[in-house]
Short mmCIF file of C-alpha atoms and ligand atoms in Angstrom, two decimals:
data_model
loop_
_atom_site.label_atom_id
_atom_site.label_comp_id
_atom_site.label_asym_id
_atom_site.label_seq_id
_atom_site.Cartn_x
_atom_site.Cartn_y
_atom_site.Cartn_z
CA MET A 179 -16.34 -22.79 29.72
CA ASN A 180 -14.21 -25.50 28.28
CA GLU A 181 -10.81 -23.91 28.21
CA LEU A 182 -10.01 -25.08 24.73
CA SER A 183 -13.41 -24.94 23.15
CA PRO A 184 -13.38 -23.69 19.55
CA ILE A 185 -13.45 -19.99 18.81
CA GLU A 186 -16.60 -18.65 17.29
CA ALA A 187 -17.92 -15.32 16.28
CA ALA A 188 -21.25 -14.24 17.75
CA CYS A 189 -22.97 -15.11 14.49
CA GLY A 190 -21.77 -18.72 14.55
CA GLY A 191 -20.78 -18.31 10.91
CA PRO A 192 -17.58 -19.22 9.09
CA SER A 193 -14.19 -18.66 10.70
CA LEU A 194 -12.18 -15.61 9.79
CA ALA A 195 -9.78 -17.85 7.88
CA THR A 196 -12.70 -19.22 5.87
CA LEU A 197 -14.00 -15.72 5.14
CA ARG A 198 -10.55 -14.89 3.86
CA ARG A 199 -10.60 -17.90 1.56
CA TYR A 200 -14.07 -16.93 0.41
CA ASP A 201 -12.84 -13.42 -0.27
CA THR A 202 -9.94 -14.64 -2.40
CA GLY A 203 -12.00 -17.18 -4.31
CA GLU A 204 -10.26 -20.24 -2.89
CA LEU A 205 -13.34 -22.10 -1.72
CA ALA A 206 -14.97 -24.87 -3.72
CA PRO A 207 -18.23 -23.67 -5.29
CA ALA A 208 -20.46 -25.51 -2.79
CA ASP A 209 -18.55 -24.09 0.19
CA ALA A 210 -18.52 -20.63 -1.33
CA ALA A 211 -22.29 -20.80 -1.81
CA ARG A 212 -22.74 -21.76 1.84
CA VAL A 213 -20.60 -18.86 3.00
CA GLN A 214 -22.39 -16.52 0.64
CA ALA A 215 -25.75 -17.55 2.07
CA HIS A 216 -24.53 -16.83 5.59
CA VAL A 217 -22.86 -13.54 4.72
CA ASP A 218 -25.97 -12.25 2.97
CA GLY A 219 -27.78 -12.30 6.29
CA CYS A 220 -24.90 -11.48 8.66
CA GLU A 221 -23.78 -7.95 9.37
CA ALA A 222 -20.71 -9.04 11.36
CA CYS A 223 -19.35 -11.07 8.45
CA GLN A 224 -20.25 -8.32 5.98
CA ALA A 225 -18.17 -5.99 8.12
CA VAL A 226 -15.23 -8.39 7.91
CA LEU A 227 -15.49 -8.51 4.13
CA GLY A 228 -15.71 -4.72 4.11
CA ASP A 229 -12.45 -4.59 6.05
CA PHE A 230 -10.83 -6.91 3.53
CA SER A 231 -11.89 -4.64 0.72
CA ALA A 232 -10.60 -1.55 2.54
CA GLU A 233 -7.23 -3.22 3.09
CA ARG A 234 -7.05 -4.04 -0.59
CA THR A 235 -7.58 -0.41 -1.49
CA ALA A 236 -5.06 0.73 1.09
CA VAL A 237 -2.38 -1.62 -0.10
CA ARG A 238 -2.85 -0.59 -3.71
CA LEU A 239 -2.13 2.99 -2.75
CA GLU A 240 0.48 2.46 -0.08
CA VAL A 241 2.50 -0.48 -1.31
CA PRO A 242 2.20 -0.61 -5.10
CA PHE A 243 3.43 -3.74 -6.76
CA SER A 244 6.23 -1.77 -8.40
CA ALA A 245 7.72 -1.36 -4.93
CA ILE A 246 8.11 -5.13 -4.69
CA GLU A 247 9.12 -5.58 -8.28
CA ALA A 248 11.93 -3.14 -7.79
CA ARG A 249 13.36 -5.37 -5.08
CA LEU A 250 13.25 -8.59 -7.04
CA PRO A 251 16.49 -10.44 -7.64
CA GLY A 252 17.99 -9.36 -10.91
CA GLY A 253 16.67 -5.85 -10.43
CA ARG A 254 18.81 -3.06 -9.19
CA ALA A 255 20.06 -2.87 -5.65
CA LEU A 256 17.36 -0.66 -4.31
CA ALA A 257 16.77 1.36 -1.29
CA LYS A 258 13.56 0.70 0.56
CA LEU A 259 10.72 2.52 -1.04
CA ARG A 260 9.01 5.21 0.80
CA ARG A 261 5.33 5.61 0.74
CA PHE A 262 4.12 7.77 -2.04
CA SER A 263 0.82 9.42 -2.27
CA LEU A 264 -1.31 10.80 -4.94
CA TYR A 265 -3.05 14.04 -4.72
CA LEU A 266 -4.61 16.30 -7.22
CA ALA A 267 -3.26 19.80 -7.11
CA LEU A 268 -5.78 21.08 -9.56
CA PRO A 269 -8.91 21.12 -7.39
CA LEU A 270 -6.94 22.91 -4.72
CA ILE A 271 -5.67 25.66 -6.91
CA GLY A 272 -8.47 25.82 -9.45
CA ALA A 273 -10.79 28.34 -7.89
CA ALA A 274 -8.14 30.51 -6.33
CA ALA A 275 -5.89 30.71 -9.34
CA ALA A 276 -6.24 34.02 -11.07
CA LEU A 277 -5.26 33.90 -14.68
CA PHE A 278 -2.43 36.06 -15.80
CA LEU A 279 -1.37 37.31 -19.13
CA VAL A 280 1.62 35.85 -20.84
CA PRO A 281 3.64 37.01 -23.83
CA ARG A 282 2.16 35.77 -27.06
CA ARG A 283 5.53 34.54 -28.25
CA THR A 284 8.66 33.55 -26.51
CA THR A 285 12.12 34.16 -27.87
CA ASN A 286 13.53 31.20 -29.67
CA GLY A 287 16.20 29.21 -27.90
CA GLU A 288 14.86 30.10 -24.49
CA ALA A 289 12.08 27.55 -24.55
CA PRO A 290 12.79 25.04 -21.79
CA ALA A 291 10.74 22.31 -23.40
CA ILE A 292 12.39 19.04 -24.18
CA ARG A 293 10.80 18.16 -27.42
CA ARG A 294 9.72 14.66 -28.22
CA LYS A 295 8.12 13.93 -31.58
CA GLY A 296 6.79 17.42 -31.93
CA ALA A 297 4.60 17.44 -28.86
CA ARG A 298 5.90 20.02 -26.41
CA LEU A 299 5.59 21.58 -23.01
CA ASP A 300 6.89 24.82 -21.62
CA TYR A 301 5.83 27.33 -18.99
CA PHE A 302 5.76 30.93 -17.94
CA VAL A 303 6.58 32.39 -14.60
CA LYS A 304 4.90 35.37 -13.05
CA THR A 305 6.90 37.13 -10.38
CA PRO A 306 6.53 40.57 -8.84
CA ALA A 307 8.92 41.71 -11.58
CA GLY A 308 6.62 40.52 -14.36
CA VAL A 309 6.07 37.52 -16.56
CA ARG A 310 8.97 35.62 -18.10
CA PRO A 311 9.32 32.35 -19.95
CA GLY A 312 10.33 29.44 -17.78
CA ASN A 313 13.97 28.49 -17.94
CA GLN A 314 15.82 25.64 -16.34
CA PHE A 315 18.67 27.84 -15.29
CA ALA A 316 16.75 30.61 -13.61
CA GLY A 317 15.38 29.00 -10.48
CA LEU A 318 11.92 29.51 -9.08
CA ARG A 319 10.97 31.00 -5.74
CA PRO A 320 8.11 30.32 -3.34
CA GLY A 321 5.13 32.42 -4.37
CA ASP A 322 6.05 32.39 -8.06
CA ARG A 323 3.11 31.56 -10.25
CA ILE A 324 3.59 29.03 -13.00
CA ARG A 325 1.47 28.51 -16.03
CA PHE A 326 2.08 25.64 -18.42
CA ARG A 327 1.71 25.70 -22.16
CA TYR A 328 1.53 22.70 -24.43
CA ASP A 329 1.35 21.62 -28.02
CA ALA A 330 -0.44 18.31 -28.34
CA GLU A 331 0.48 17.84 -31.99
CA ARG A 332 -2.36 15.75 -33.32
CA MET A 333 -3.18 14.00 -30.07
CA LYS A 334 -6.62 14.50 -28.55
CA TYR A 335 -5.85 14.46 -24.85
CA VAL A 336 -3.31 15.99 -22.55
CA LEU A 337 -2.45 15.34 -18.93
CA ILE A 338 0.16 17.43 -17.12
CA VAL A 339 1.59 15.94 -13.96
CA GLY A 340 4.47 16.75 -11.64
CA VAL A 341 6.63 14.17 -9.90
CA ASP A 342 8.69 15.14 -6.87
CA PRO A 343 11.66 13.23 -5.42
CA ASP A 344 9.34 11.42 -3.01
CA GLY A 345 7.37 10.05 -5.94
CA LYS A 346 4.43 12.25 -5.13
CA VAL A 347 2.38 12.93 -8.24
CA SER A 348 0.42 16.17 -8.67
CA ALA A 349 -1.91 16.92 -11.54
CA TYR A 350 -1.52 20.36 -13.09
CA ALA A 351 -3.76 19.98 -16.06
CA ALA A 352 -6.45 17.34 -15.96
CA SER A 353 -10.14 16.80 -16.18
CA GLY A 354 -11.15 15.33 -12.85
CA ASP A 355 -8.73 12.45 -12.34
CA ARG A 356 -7.90 11.91 -16.03
CA SER A 357 -6.49 13.62 -19.09
CA MET A 358 -8.32 16.66 -20.39
CA ARG A 359 -9.13 17.30 -24.03
CA SER A 360 -6.51 19.28 -25.83
CA ALA A 361 -7.70 22.77 -26.68
CA GLY A 362 -6.69 22.20 -30.30
CA PRO A 363 -3.74 22.50 -32.65
CA GLY A 364 -0.75 24.68 -31.80
CA LEU A 365 0.33 26.06 -28.46
CA ASN A 366 -2.28 26.22 -25.71
CA LEU A 367 -2.11 27.58 -22.21
CA VAL A 368 -3.55 25.39 -19.46
CA PRO A 369 -6.65 26.90 -17.83
CA SER A 370 -5.10 27.91 -14.53
CA ALA A 371 -1.84 28.83 -12.86
CA VAL A 372 -0.09 27.16 -9.94
CA THR A 373 1.52 28.99 -7.05
CA LEU A 374 4.76 27.45 -5.85
CA ASP A 375 4.97 26.56 -2.21
CA ALA A 376 8.08 26.75 -0.08
CA ASP A 377 9.16 23.17 -0.80
CA PRO A 378 12.74 23.42 -2.06
CA GLN A 379 12.67 20.09 -3.90
CA PRO A 380 12.90 20.01 -7.68
CA GLU A 381 9.92 18.71 -9.53
CA ARG A 382 9.78 16.96 -12.88
CA VAL A 383 6.71 17.88 -14.92
CA PHE A 384 5.42 15.77 -17.78
CA ALA A 385 2.86 16.50 -20.42
CA LEU A 386 1.37 13.23 -21.60
CA PHE A 387 -0.39 13.33 -24.93
CA SER A 388 -2.68 10.53 -26.01
CA ASN A 389 -5.73 9.71 -28.03
CA GLU A 390 -7.50 8.10 -25.07
CA PRO A 391 -7.63 9.72 -21.64
CA ILE A 392 -5.13 8.46 -19.05
CA ALA A 393 -6.04 8.17 -15.38
CA VAL A 394 -3.76 10.05 -13.00
CA ASP A 395 -3.41 7.01 -10.79
CA GLU A 396 -1.91 5.10 -13.69
CA ILE A 397 0.93 7.57 -13.59
CA VAL A 398 1.87 6.90 -10.00
CA PRO A 399 3.51 3.47 -10.46
CA ALA A 400 5.18 4.62 -13.68
CA ALA A 401 6.62 7.64 -11.88
CA LYS A 402 7.90 5.39 -9.12
CA ASP A 403 9.56 3.06 -11.60
CA ALA A 404 11.17 5.95 -13.44
CA LEU A 405 12.45 7.42 -10.19
CA HIS A 406 14.03 4.11 -9.36
CA GLU A 407 15.69 3.91 -12.71
CA ALA A 408 17.14 7.33 -11.98
CA HIS A 409 18.16 6.38 -8.42
CA GLY A 410 15.64 8.81 -6.99
CA ASP A 411 17.00 11.79 -8.90
CA VAL A 412 14.09 13.58 -10.62
CA THR A 413 16.45 15.72 -12.65
CA ARG A 414 17.46 12.57 -14.50
CA VAL A 415 13.95 11.29 -15.14
CA LYS A 416 13.25 12.10 -18.75
CA HIS A 417 10.52 9.67 -19.61
CA LEU A 418 7.75 7.77 -17.88
CA PRO A 419 7.45 4.06 -18.64
CA LEU A 420 3.86 4.03 -19.83
CA ALA A 421 2.55 1.01 -21.63
CA ARG A 422 0.31 2.58 -24.19
CA ASP A 423 1.01 4.89 -27.04
CA VAL A 424 1.66 8.15 -25.25
CA GLU A 425 3.80 11.02 -26.39
CA GLN A 426 5.67 12.85 -23.70
CA ALA A 427 7.28 16.17 -23.13
CA THR A 428 8.92 17.24 -19.92
CA VAL A 429 10.36 20.23 -18.07
CA LEU A 430 12.15 20.47 -14.77
CA LEU A 431 11.04 22.95 -12.14
CA ARG A 432 13.94 23.89 -9.93
CA ARG A 433 13.95 26.18 -6.96
CA ALA A 434 16.38 29.07 -6.92
CA PRO A 435 19.33 28.44 -4.60
CA MET B 151 7.17 -18.35 -9.91
CA ASP B 152 7.81 -15.48 -12.30
CA ARG B 153 7.02 -11.79 -11.99
CA GLN B 154 3.66 -12.10 -13.66
CA ASN B 155 2.60 -14.79 -11.18
CA LEU B 156 3.88 -12.73 -8.31
CA ARG B 157 1.90 -9.75 -9.52
CA GLN B 158 -1.30 -11.79 -9.65
CA LEU B 159 -0.59 -13.17 -6.22
CA TYR B 160 0.01 -9.68 -5.00
CA GLU B 161 -3.16 -8.23 -6.40
CA ARG B 162 -5.23 -10.94 -4.84
CA TYR B 163 -3.63 -11.32 -1.45
CA ALA B 164 -1.72 -8.16 -0.58
CA GLY B 165 -4.72 -6.67 1.23
CA HIS B 166 -4.95 -9.66 3.55
CA VAL B 167 -1.23 -9.62 4.24
CA HIS B 168 -1.35 -5.89 4.89
CA GLY B 169 -4.21 -6.34 7.35
CA ARG B 170 -2.30 -8.97 9.29
CA CYS B 171 0.87 -6.88 9.37
CA ARG B 172 -0.95 -3.77 10.54
CA TYR B 173 -2.65 -5.72 13.28
CA LEU B 174 0.54 -7.26 14.60
CA LEU B 175 2.95 -4.38 14.13
CA LYS B 176 0.64 -1.49 15.02
CA ASP B 177 2.73 0.72 12.80
CA GLU B 178 1.85 1.79 9.28
CA GLU B 179 5.38 2.26 8.09
CA ALA B 180 6.55 -1.06 9.48
CA ALA B 181 3.49 -2.78 8.02
CA ARG B 182 4.26 -1.48 4.55
CA ASP B 183 7.79 -2.80 4.77
CA ALA B 184 6.50 -6.10 6.09
CA VAL B 185 4.13 -6.54 3.12
CA GLN B 186 7.09 -6.27 0.78
CA GLU B 187 9.14 -8.71 2.81
CA VAL B 188 6.33 -11.25 2.93
CA PHE B 189 5.90 -11.29 -0.83
CA LEU B 190 9.62 -11.54 -1.40
CA LYS B 191 9.61 -14.54 0.93
CA ALA B 192 6.69 -15.99 -0.99
CA LEU B 193 8.74 -15.70 -4.13
CA ASP B 194 11.60 -17.57 -2.46
CA HIS B 195 9.20 -20.38 -1.68
CA GLY B 196 7.45 -20.23 -5.02
CA ASP B 197 7.52 -23.96 -5.61
CA ALA B 198 5.84 -24.69 -2.31
CA PHE B 199 3.28 -22.11 -3.19
CA ARG B 200 2.31 -23.62 -6.52
CA ASN B 201 0.93 -26.71 -4.81
CA GLU B 202 -0.82 -24.77 -2.11
CA ALA B 203 -4.56 -25.36 -1.93
CA GLN B 204 -5.02 -22.46 0.47
CA PRO B 205 -2.74 -19.64 -0.66
CA SER B 206 -4.33 -17.17 1.73
CA THR B 207 -3.64 -19.37 4.73
CA TRP B 208 -0.10 -19.96 3.56
CA LEU B 209 0.60 -16.24 3.08
CA ILE B 210 -1.04 -15.32 6.37
CA ARG B 211 1.21 -17.81 8.13
CA ILE B 212 4.29 -16.26 6.54
CA ALA B 213 3.07 -12.77 7.42
CA THR B 214 2.30 -13.77 11.00
CA ASN B 215 5.71 -15.34 11.53
CA TYR B 216 7.50 -12.45 9.93
CA CYS B 217 5.73 -9.85 12.08
CA LEU B 218 6.11 -11.84 15.30
CA ASN B 219 9.79 -11.99 14.56
CA VAL B 220 9.90 -8.23 14.18
CA LEU B 221 7.94 -7.81 17.41
CA ARG B 222 10.25 -10.05 19.35
CA ALA B 223 13.03 -7.61 18.66
CA GLN B 224 11.07 -4.92 20.45
CA ALA B 225 10.88 -4.33 24.15
CA ASN B 226 7.98 -5.81 26.03
CA LYS B 227 5.81 -2.79 26.47
CA THR B 228 2.60 -4.45 27.54
CA ARG B 229 3.84 -5.78 30.86
CA GLN B 230 5.31 -2.40 31.67
CA ALA B 231 2.01 -0.70 30.87
CA VAL B 232 0.10 -3.09 33.11
CA ARG B 233 2.56 -2.61 35.94
CA GLU B 234 2.22 1.12 35.72
CA GLY B 235 -1.56 0.88 35.66
CA ARG B 236 -1.87 2.30 32.16
CA LEU B 237 -3.39 -0.87 30.84
CA GLU B 238 -5.88 -3.28 32.29
CA VAL B 239 -6.05 -6.69 30.73
CA ALA B 240 -9.10 -8.90 30.98
CA GLY B 241 -8.78 -12.44 32.26
CA PRO B 242 -8.42 -15.35 29.84
CA GLN B 243 -12.17 -15.95 29.63
CA ALA B 244 -12.30 -12.85 27.42
CA LEU B 245 -10.30 -14.77 24.85
CA TRP B 246 -13.54 -16.59 24.07
CA SER B 247 -15.47 -13.42 23.53
CA THR B 248 -17.84 -13.78 20.61
CA ASP B 249 -16.97 -10.22 19.65
CA ARG B 250 -14.21 -10.50 17.05
CA ALA B 251 -12.82 -7.03 17.63
CA GLU B 252 -12.58 -7.46 21.40
CA ARG B 253 -10.90 -10.84 21.11
CA ARG B 254 -8.51 -9.57 18.52
CA GLN B 255 -7.46 -6.68 20.70
CA LEU B 256 -6.85 -8.75 23.80
CA VAL B 257 -4.79 -11.29 21.87
CA ARG B 258 -2.68 -8.48 20.48
CA GLU B 259 -1.87 -7.23 23.97
CA LEU B 260 -0.81 -10.68 25.08
CA LEU B 261 1.39 -11.63 22.16
CA GLU B 262 4.50 -10.04 23.51
CA GLN B 263 4.25 -12.14 26.68
CA VAL B 264 4.91 -15.44 24.97
CA ASP B 265 7.40 -17.08 22.67
CA GLN B 266 7.00 -16.81 18.94
CA GLU B 267 5.50 -20.21 18.24
CA THR B 268 2.97 -19.79 21.02
CA ALA B 269 2.08 -16.38 19.67
CA ALA B 270 1.58 -17.74 16.16
CA VAL B 271 -0.64 -20.57 17.39
CA ALA B 272 -2.67 -18.11 19.46
CA VAL B 273 -3.21 -15.76 16.53
CA HIS B 274 -4.37 -18.58 14.27
CA TYR B 275 -6.69 -19.87 16.97
CA PHE B 276 -8.17 -16.77 18.56
CA VAL B 277 -8.00 -14.37 15.63
CA ASP B 278 -8.19 -16.53 12.52
CA GLU B 279 -10.67 -18.82 14.31
CA MET B 280 -8.97 -21.88 12.92
CA THR B 281 -9.39 -25.28 14.52
CA GLN B 282 -6.55 -26.94 16.41
CA GLU B 283 -6.27 -29.47 13.59
CA GLU B 284 -5.94 -26.76 10.97
CA ILE B 285 -3.32 -25.00 13.05
CA GLY B 286 -1.33 -28.19 13.60
CA GLU B 287 -1.22 -28.60 9.85
CA ILE B 288 -0.02 -25.13 8.98
CA VAL B 289 2.54 -24.78 11.77
CA GLY B 290 3.73 -28.36 11.34
CA ARG B 291 3.11 -29.45 14.94
CA SER B 292 1.18 -32.29 16.53
CA LEU B 293 -2.21 -31.67 18.08
CA PRO B 294 -0.86 -32.09 21.65
CA THR B 295 1.78 -29.48 20.92
CA VAL B 296 -0.82 -27.06 19.61
CA ARG B 297 -2.86 -27.57 22.81
CA LYS B 298 0.20 -27.08 24.95
CA ARG B 299 0.94 -23.79 23.21
CA LEU B 300 -2.63 -22.63 23.66
CA ARG B 301 -2.48 -23.39 27.37
CA GLU B 302 0.75 -21.46 27.66
CA PHE B 303 -0.95 -18.54 26.04
CA ILE B 304 -3.93 -18.75 28.34
CA ASP B 305 -1.63 -18.91 31.34
CA ALA B 306 0.14 -15.81 30.11
CA ALA B 307 -3.27 -14.12 29.92
CA SER B 308 -4.00 -15.15 33.51
CA ALA B 309 -0.64 -13.93 34.71
CA LEU B 310 -1.02 -10.57 33.07
CA ALA B 311 -4.52 -10.17 34.48
CA GLY B 312 -3.17 -11.05 37.95
CA GLU B 313 -5.02 -14.34 38.17
CA PRO B 314 -3.42 -17.65 39.13
CA PRO B 315 -2.79 -19.98 36.20
CA SER B 316 -5.79 -22.09 35.43
CA THR B 317 -5.75 -25.51 37.04
CA ALA B 318 -8.84 -26.78 35.28
CA VAL B 319 -6.99 -27.36 32.07
CA GLY B 320 -9.32 -28.69 29.43
CA ARG B 321 -8.26 -31.30 27.00
ZN1 ZN C 544 -21.40 -14.12 10.34
#
């Protein structure tokens, strides 16, 4: 063994650095074609490219660009961002959630919805004492069951998501990982109820109304940005910075002291 | 470089930077922070970047240096582990293993034994599989210096494995 002989993979193919340049499209066409020809027949190099792809997915979820953007000069002085994750609450609660009856009408003035352009969101709470309309000032307790109600105005789709102070986004009304079709004009209850866990953190819930479905994972960076604007205080997040034409309504879920 | 450029850069290269940071730092949380730091540094050197023919190599160098700097601040755990018999390190010949994963792992265990420049050269050589010429170019050192660093690294491997330093130093 020559002590300083070049390093090679078992396949004798391109170096890892070259595979990286191939992966990012930096190679000249002739070089890229050569690498491609090798990779097509080489499992070891295919595995390397698979790792690259996995890292790309991981970084998109774990370190969204908004985390960097928030730290750019000229932005706010920002605390380091924590990881935020995305999970869909709906599949977890869907089957187990028993529907419950709610009053047909709520008393005026008690509706906790913050109205924006006519679209609205509110909710009902079922406790051992019965069902009552949701209210910002009467806190919620672990085990309470929440059911959202919305009015989509004339919009076709609705997506209801919650954002907690860690930037975690949960879907409460969705179709798979996107908006669901609105049930029609007027006030509509979402199909299933959510049971509150013991987490004492407040949660900001948005109903997003649109004419094209929105993917839940589009919401995650917007939620993060909004949280930053509000210095991490979900109670002050009133609006999600979404690019397209989306109407929004929001309520705050607060645990009882 | 403006935000839009940085975003494009990020979308294309963040995965590679993340992979390098996870490998060197062995800590998910620290790796996530490091990815942010690396891209903020890239922004600082935006003008240098614009003329870069190999952006991936350039970013990987920044990521490698950044993480080695973080590592240097940590205690040397590898030597301790070897001393206590919790870790057995192969001799330097294993650095030429044709198995990428094996080579990568051994290099990682040795990095904390050497100074930062030596560690960077070793990572580019044994992990990135770059040639000595390519390494000299990206770290801004002459070829003899690159060789010297590689020999230092190999000697560190011998020492950790309990072998005498190699006398048959190649050229
Ligand atoms: Zn190969």
